[in-house]
Amino acid sequence: LCPAGTYDTQFGTGSSCTLCATGKFSAAIGSSLPCTSCAAGSFIDGSGATSCTLCPAGSYTASIGSSSCSGCAAGKASSSIGAASSTTCSTCPTGSYSLKAASNCVPCSPGYYNSDEG
């Protein structure tokens, strides 16, 4: 039987196991079905995976079968884990800021200000 993270291209013989491609996974042992694509909001950055990883806070992916997540733009932040859209990245309010891929906005240090959103 083929191990998890692979599938059997010879339909149950276990003689021809193929690694799941980047962005796809197989949790089953002995699967003859092609690997499953990761859902939006999750990714796999290598082959032979047995599960997908949720995009961390500060990032997102709207793509199915993604190999990575995109970071929120500087001046925006998201605390959502597994975000599937850039709309989860909220603009930082006046008096705060964020770097790219931030999970939260940071208040400006004493003596500094940011009069613009973001």
Coordinates of C-alpha atoms in Angstrom, one line a residue:
L1 CA 0.0 0.0 0.0
C2 CA 1.1 3.5 -0.7
P3 CA 1.8 5.7 2.3
A4 CA -0.2 8.9 3.2
G5 CA 1.0 11.8 1.1
T6 CA 1.1 9.7 -2.0
Y7 CA -1.4 7.9 -4.3
D8 CA -1.2 4.7 -6.3
T9 CA -1.3 5.2 -10.0
Q10 CA -1.8 1.5 -10.6
F11 CA -5.1 1.5 -8.7
G12 CA -4.5 -0.5 -5.6
T13 CA -1.4 -2.5 -6.4
G14 CA 0.9 -0.4 -4.3
S15 CA 3.6 -0.8 -6.9
S16 CA 3.6 2.8 -8.3
C17 CA 3.2 5.4 -5.5
T18 CA 3.4 9.0 -6.6
L19 CA 4.0 11.9 -4.2
C20 CA 1.2 14.5 -4.0
A21 CA 2.2 17.7 -5.8
T22 CA 2.8 21.0 -4.1
G23 CA -0.6 22.4 -3.0
K24 CA -2.2 19.0 -2.7
F25 CA -2.4 16.3 0.0
S26 CA -3.6 12.8 0.8
A27 CA -4.2 11.7 4.3
A28 CA -5.2 8.2 3.4
I29 CA -2.9 5.1 3.3
G30 CA -3.3 3.1 0.1
S31 CA -5.2 5.7 -1.8
S32 CA -5.7 5.2 -5.5
L33 CA -7.5 8.6 -5.9
P34 CA -5.5 11.6 -7.0
C35 CA -4.5 14.0 -4.2
T36 CA -6.8 16.7 -3.0
S37 CA -6.1 20.4 -3.5
C38 CA -5.9 22.6 -0.4
A39 CA -8.9 24.9 0.1
A40 CA -8.6 28.6 -0.1
G41 CA -7.1 29.9 3.2
S42 CA -4.6 27.1 3.4
F43 CA -1.4 25.9 1.6
I44 CA 1.3 23.3 1.2
D45 CA 4.8 24.3 0.2
G46 CA 6.2 20.9 -0.6
S47 CA 5.3 17.6 -2.1
G48 CA 4.1 14.4 -0.3
A49 CA 1.9 16.2 2.2
T50 CA -0.7 14.6 4.4
S51 CA -2.5 17.8 5.3
C52 CA -2.8 21.5 4.5
T53 CA -1.5 24.3 6.7
L54 CA -3.8 27.3 7.5
C55 CA -2.5 30.7 6.4
P56 CA -1.1 32.4 9.5
A57 CA -2.5 35.7 10.9
G58 CA -1.4 38.6 8.7
S59 CA -1.8 36.6 5.5
Y60 CA -4.3 35.0 3.1
T61 CA -4.8 33.0 -0.1
A62 CA -7.9 33.0 -2.2
S63 CA -6.4 30.2 -4.5
I64 CA -7.3 26.6 -4.3
G65 CA -4.2 24.3 -4.3
S66 CA -1.9 27.1 -3.1
S67 CA 1.8 26.7 -2.3
S68 CA 2.0 29.9 -0.2
C69 CA 0.0 32.7 1.4
S70 CA 0.2 36.4 0.6
G71 CA 0.9 38.9 3.3
C72 CA -1.4 41.8 4.1
A73 CA 0.0 45.0 2.7
A74 CA 1.9 47.4 5.0
G75 CA -0.6 49.6 6.8
K76 CA -3.1 46.8 7.0
A77 CA -3.4 43.9 9.4
S78 CA -5.4 40.7 10.0
S79 CA -5.7 38.5 13.1
S80 CA -7.6 35.8 11.1
I81 CA -6.0 32.4 10.8
G82 CA -6.9 30.6 7.5
A83 CA -8.0 33.8 5.7
A84 CA -9.2 33.2 2.2
S85 CA -9.4 36.9 1.1
S86 CA -7.5 40.1 1.2
T87 CA -10.6 41.7 2.6
T88 CA -9.7 40.3 6.0
C89 CA -6.7 42.7 6.0
S90 CA -8.1 45.9 7.8
T91 CA -6.5 49.3 7.4
C92 CA -4.7 50.5 10.5
P93 CA -6.5 53.5 12.2
T94 CA -5.0 56.9 12.5
G95 CA -2.2 56.9 15.2
S96 CA -1.0 53.4 14.4
Y97 CA 0.9 51.5 11.7
S98 CA 1.9 48.0 10.5
L99 CA 4.5 46.3 8.4
K100 CA 3.7 43.9 5.7
A101 CA 2.1 40.6 6.8
A102 CA 1.2 42.0 10.3
S103 CA -1.4 40.4 12.5
N104 CA -2.1 43.7 14.3
C105 CA -1.6 47.4 14.1
V106 CA 0.9 49.0 16.4
P107 CA 0.3 52.4 18.1
C108 CA 2.9 55.0 17.2
S109 CA 5.6 55.6 19.8
P110 CA 5.3 58.6 22.2
G111 CA 6.5 61.7 20.3
Y112 CA 5.5 60.2 16.9
Y113 CA 2.3 60.3 15.0
N114 CA 0.6 59.0 11.9
S115 CA -2.3 61.3 10.8
D116 CA -3.2 58.9 7.9
E117 CA -5.0 55.6 8.1
G118 CA -2.7 52.8 7.3

